[in-house]
Short mmCIF file of C-alpha atoms in Angstrom, two decimals:
data_model
loop_
_atom_site.label_atom_id
_atom_site.label_comp_id
_atom_site.label_asym_id
_atom_site.label_seq_id
_atom_site.Cartn_x
_atom_site.Cartn_y
_atom_site.Cartn_z
CA MET J 1 -7.60 4.35 17.78
CA LYS J 2 -11.32 4.84 18.26
CA THR J 3 -13.32 2.19 16.37
CA ASN J 4 -17.00 3.00 17.05
CA ASN J 5 -19.06 5.80 15.52
CA LEU J 6 -16.11 7.17 13.61
CA PRO J 7 -16.70 9.86 10.96
CA VAL J 8 -16.42 8.64 7.38
CA PHE J 9 -15.36 11.07 4.65
CA PRO J 10 -16.21 9.87 1.11
CA LEU J 11 -13.81 11.41 -1.42
CA GLY J 12 -12.61 10.84 -4.95
CA LEU J 13 -9.22 9.79 -3.63
CA VAL J 14 -7.67 6.82 -1.87
CA ALA J 15 -5.41 7.49 1.11
CA LEU J 16 -2.83 4.69 1.12
CA PRO J 17 -1.27 3.97 4.55
CA GLY J 18 1.79 6.12 5.18
CA THR J 19 0.87 8.75 2.58
CA ILE J 20 0.16 12.44 3.29
CA HIS J 21 -2.82 14.34 1.84
CA ASN J 22 -3.80 18.01 1.82
CA LEU J 23 -7.55 18.55 1.86
CA GLN J 24 -9.72 21.64 1.56
CA ILE J 25 -12.75 21.54 3.84
CA PHE J 26 -15.76 23.73 3.09
CA GLU J 27 -19.01 21.84 3.74
CA PRO J 28 -20.48 22.65 7.18
CA ARG J 29 -20.83 18.95 8.12
CA TYR J 30 -17.13 18.32 7.44
CA LEU J 31 -16.01 21.52 9.18
CA LYS J 32 -17.97 20.31 12.23
CA MET J 33 -16.42 16.83 11.82
CA ILE J 34 -12.85 18.24 11.77
CA LYS J 35 -13.55 20.41 14.83
CA LYS J 36 -14.90 17.39 16.75
CA CYS J 37 -12.01 15.13 15.66
CA MET J 38 -9.50 17.71 16.87
CA SER J 39 -11.26 18.35 20.20
CA ASP J 40 -11.64 14.59 20.86
CA SER J 41 -8.10 13.76 19.61
CA HIS J 42 -9.06 11.15 17.04
CA GLY J 43 -8.96 10.88 13.29
CA PHE J 44 -11.52 9.88 10.69
CA VAL J 45 -11.83 7.47 7.80
CA ILE J 46 -11.34 8.37 4.14
CA VAL J 47 -13.24 6.11 1.77
CA LEU J 48 -13.49 6.12 -1.99
CA LYS J 49 -16.77 7.46 -3.34
CA ILE J 50 -17.96 4.97 -5.96
CA ASN J 51 -20.71 5.14 -8.54
CA ASP J 52 -22.58 1.91 -8.10
CA ALA J 53 -25.56 0.55 -6.22
CA SER J 54 -23.66 -0.14 -2.98
CA GLU J 55 -25.04 1.38 0.20
CA PHE J 56 -24.30 5.13 0.29
CA GLY J 57 -22.08 4.74 -2.84
CA ILE J 58 -18.86 4.29 -0.88
CA SER J 59 -16.29 1.53 -0.66
CA LYS J 60 -16.36 -0.94 2.25
CA LYS J 61 -12.61 -0.55 2.81
CA GLY J 62 -10.93 2.73 3.58
CA THR J 63 -8.11 4.25 5.58
CA TYR J 64 -8.03 5.70 9.07
CA VAL J 65 -6.25 9.07 8.94
CA GLU J 66 -4.93 11.45 11.60
CA ILE J 67 -4.94 15.24 11.22
CA VAL J 68 -1.32 16.42 11.39
CA ASP J 69 -1.75 20.10 10.44
CA PHE J 70 -4.40 22.68 9.60
CA ASN J 71 -4.56 26.29 8.45
CA ASN J 72 -6.85 28.85 6.87
CA LEU J 73 -6.22 28.98 3.14
CA PRO J 74 -6.06 32.22 1.08
CA ASN J 75 -9.38 31.19 -0.56
CA GLY J 76 -11.06 31.28 2.87
CA LEU J 77 -11.38 27.50 3.19
CA LEU J 78 -9.96 25.33 5.94
CA GLY J 79 -6.90 23.40 4.81
CA ILE J 80 -5.95 20.23 6.65
CA THR J 81 -3.07 17.83 6.21
CA VAL J 82 -3.76 14.21 7.10
CA LYS J 83 -1.49 11.20 7.40
CA ALA J 84 -3.01 7.88 6.35
CA GLU J 85 -2.39 5.38 9.14
CA THR J 86 -4.24 2.07 8.81
CA LYS J 87 -6.32 0.14 6.30
CA VAL J 88 -9.79 -0.48 7.80
CA SER J 89 -13.05 -2.23 6.95
CA ILE J 90 -16.25 -0.27 7.43
CA ASN J 91 -19.33 -1.69 9.15
CA ASN J 92 -22.69 -0.41 10.41
CA ILE J 93 -22.53 2.77 8.38
CA CYS J 94 -25.29 5.29 8.89
CA GLN J 95 -25.98 8.85 7.87
CA LEU J 96 -26.70 11.55 10.45
CA GLU J 97 -29.24 14.34 9.95
CA ASP J 98 -26.54 16.77 8.76
CA GLY J 99 -25.46 14.28 6.07
CA LEU J 100 -22.28 13.11 7.82
CA HIS J 101 -21.64 9.37 7.67
CA ILE J 102 -20.46 7.50 10.75
CA ALA J 103 -19.47 3.85 11.01
CA ASP J 104 -17.76 1.23 13.09
CA ILE J 105 -14.33 0.33 11.77
CA LYS J 106 -12.03 -2.61 12.12
CA PRO J 107 -8.29 -2.31 11.42
CA GLU J 108 -7.21 -4.75 8.69
CA ILE J 109 -3.94 -6.54 9.30
CA ASP J 110 -2.41 -8.22 6.25
CA PRO J 111 -0.88 -11.70 6.63
CA GLU J 112 2.86 -11.65 7.37
CA VAL J 113 5.27 -11.94 4.44
CA ASP J 114 9.04 -12.31 4.14
CA ASN J 115 9.70 -8.67 3.28
CA GLN J 116 13.32 -9.11 2.19
CA ALA J 117 12.56 -12.04 -0.14
CA LEU J 118 9.51 -10.30 -1.56
CA LEU J 119 11.30 -6.99 -2.19
CA ALA J 120 14.16 -8.90 -3.86
CA GLU J 121 11.62 -10.07 -6.49
CA TYR J 122 10.82 -6.45 -7.44
CA PRO J 123 14.12 -4.54 -7.70
CA GLU J 124 12.58 -2.20 -10.32
CA ILE J 125 9.97 -1.00 -7.82
CA ILE J 126 12.66 -0.17 -5.23
CA ASN J 127 14.71 1.56 -7.95
CA ILE J 128 11.78 3.69 -9.19
CA LEU J 129 10.82 4.74 -5.67
CA SER J 130 14.45 5.54 -4.79
CA GLN J 131 14.67 7.82 -7.85
CA ILE J 132 11.31 9.54 -7.23
CA ILE J 133 12.01 10.41 -3.59
CA LYS J 134 15.21 12.20 -4.66
CA HIS J 135 13.16 14.67 -6.73
CA PRO J 136 13.24 18.11 -5.03
CA LYS J 137 9.42 18.44 -4.91
CA VAL J 138 9.00 14.96 -3.40
CA ASN J 139 11.94 15.49 -1.06
CA GLU J 140 10.00 18.38 0.54
CA LEU J 141 7.09 16.09 1.47
CA PRO J 142 6.98 14.70 5.02
CA ILE J 143 7.07 11.05 3.91
CA LYS J 144 9.15 8.35 5.51
CA VAL J 145 9.59 5.20 3.44
CA ASP J 146 10.65 2.01 5.21
CA PHE J 147 12.63 0.26 2.48
CA ASN J 148 12.54 -2.95 4.57
CA SER J 149 8.73 -3.10 4.43
CA ALA J 150 7.07 -4.29 1.22
CA ASP J 151 3.86 -2.46 2.16
CA SER J 152 5.64 0.82 2.86
CA VAL J 153 7.42 0.61 -0.51
CA ALA J 154 4.23 -0.33 -2.41
CA TYR J 155 1.98 2.25 -0.76
CA HIS J 156 4.46 5.12 -1.07
CA LEU J 157 5.27 4.42 -4.71
CA ALA J 158 1.57 4.07 -5.56
CA GLY J 159 0.97 7.42 -3.86
CA LEU J 160 3.61 9.13 -6.00
CA ILE J 161 2.92 7.78 -9.50
CA PRO J 162 -0.07 8.55 -11.76
CA LEU J 163 -2.59 5.88 -10.80
CA THR J 164 -6.37 6.21 -10.88
CA SER J 165 -8.37 6.09 -7.66
CA ILE J 166 -9.72 2.66 -8.66
CA GLN J 167 -6.16 1.35 -9.17
CA LYS J 168 -5.16 2.70 -5.74
CA GLN J 169 -8.28 1.14 -4.20
CA ASN J 170 -7.28 -2.22 -5.73
CA LEU J 171 -3.88 -1.89 -4.05
CA LEU J 172 -5.48 -0.97 -0.72
CA GLU J 173 -7.82 -3.98 -0.91
CA ALA J 174 -5.09 -6.45 -1.95
CA PHE J 175 -4.92 -9.56 0.25
CA ASP J 176 -1.29 -9.02 1.27
CA ALA J 177 1.99 -7.36 0.27
CA THR J 178 2.75 -10.14 -2.25
CA GLN J 179 -0.48 -9.49 -4.16
CA ARG J 180 -0.04 -5.70 -3.75
CA LEU J 181 3.45 -5.67 -5.32
CA SER J 182 2.30 -7.95 -8.14
CA ILE J 183 -0.58 -5.58 -8.98
CA LEU J 184 1.68 -2.52 -8.69
CA SER J 185 4.27 -4.09 -10.97
CA LYS J 186 1.60 -4.59 -13.69
CA TYR J 187 0.45 -0.94 -13.32
CA ILE J 188 4.06 0.23 -13.72
CA GLU J 189 4.46 -1.87 -16.87
CA LYS J 190 1.34 -0.21 -18.34
CA ILE J 191 2.61 3.29 -17.47
CA SER J 192 6.06 2.47 -18.93
CA SER J 193 4.54 1.34 -22.22
CA LEU J 194 2.62 4.60 -22.79
#
């Protein structure tokens, strides 16, 4: 994975590792970015666009994604499908003349956890995810859940249930899988009580 001068794409969504996203590309700077990524065989970083005083109004943590498919859409726009690969921190961000952001990135590796013991604490999360992935619409998606990995379970479930971008960003930025599952469990309780 390239780590220097990587394109950064601020969006209103959070790409959790392992999840698949379909994007419509129409701005010239991003069309150029996609063309360059494909010709150089590297991905880009999706970061959450935030409305605060931080530099460039984007989060400091994002996700490195790889382009897995592309096509011309009926509306004339370029459609791309990306797979979120790795949580990254973003450093030395700058904006080019055409408005595209580039930055140096560093892959973030969470501390190791005992996946089996941790997943045993959250049987409801495994159960909900198991039910959701059986749904015909979800079954069509090219997702592969590793039910032995707490992160895979947490990220995939969070990608399939109605969470806000801020809630997903909180899960992405969690210290480790233990904290991530704890946060996710609280979100699920809130959704269940509606």
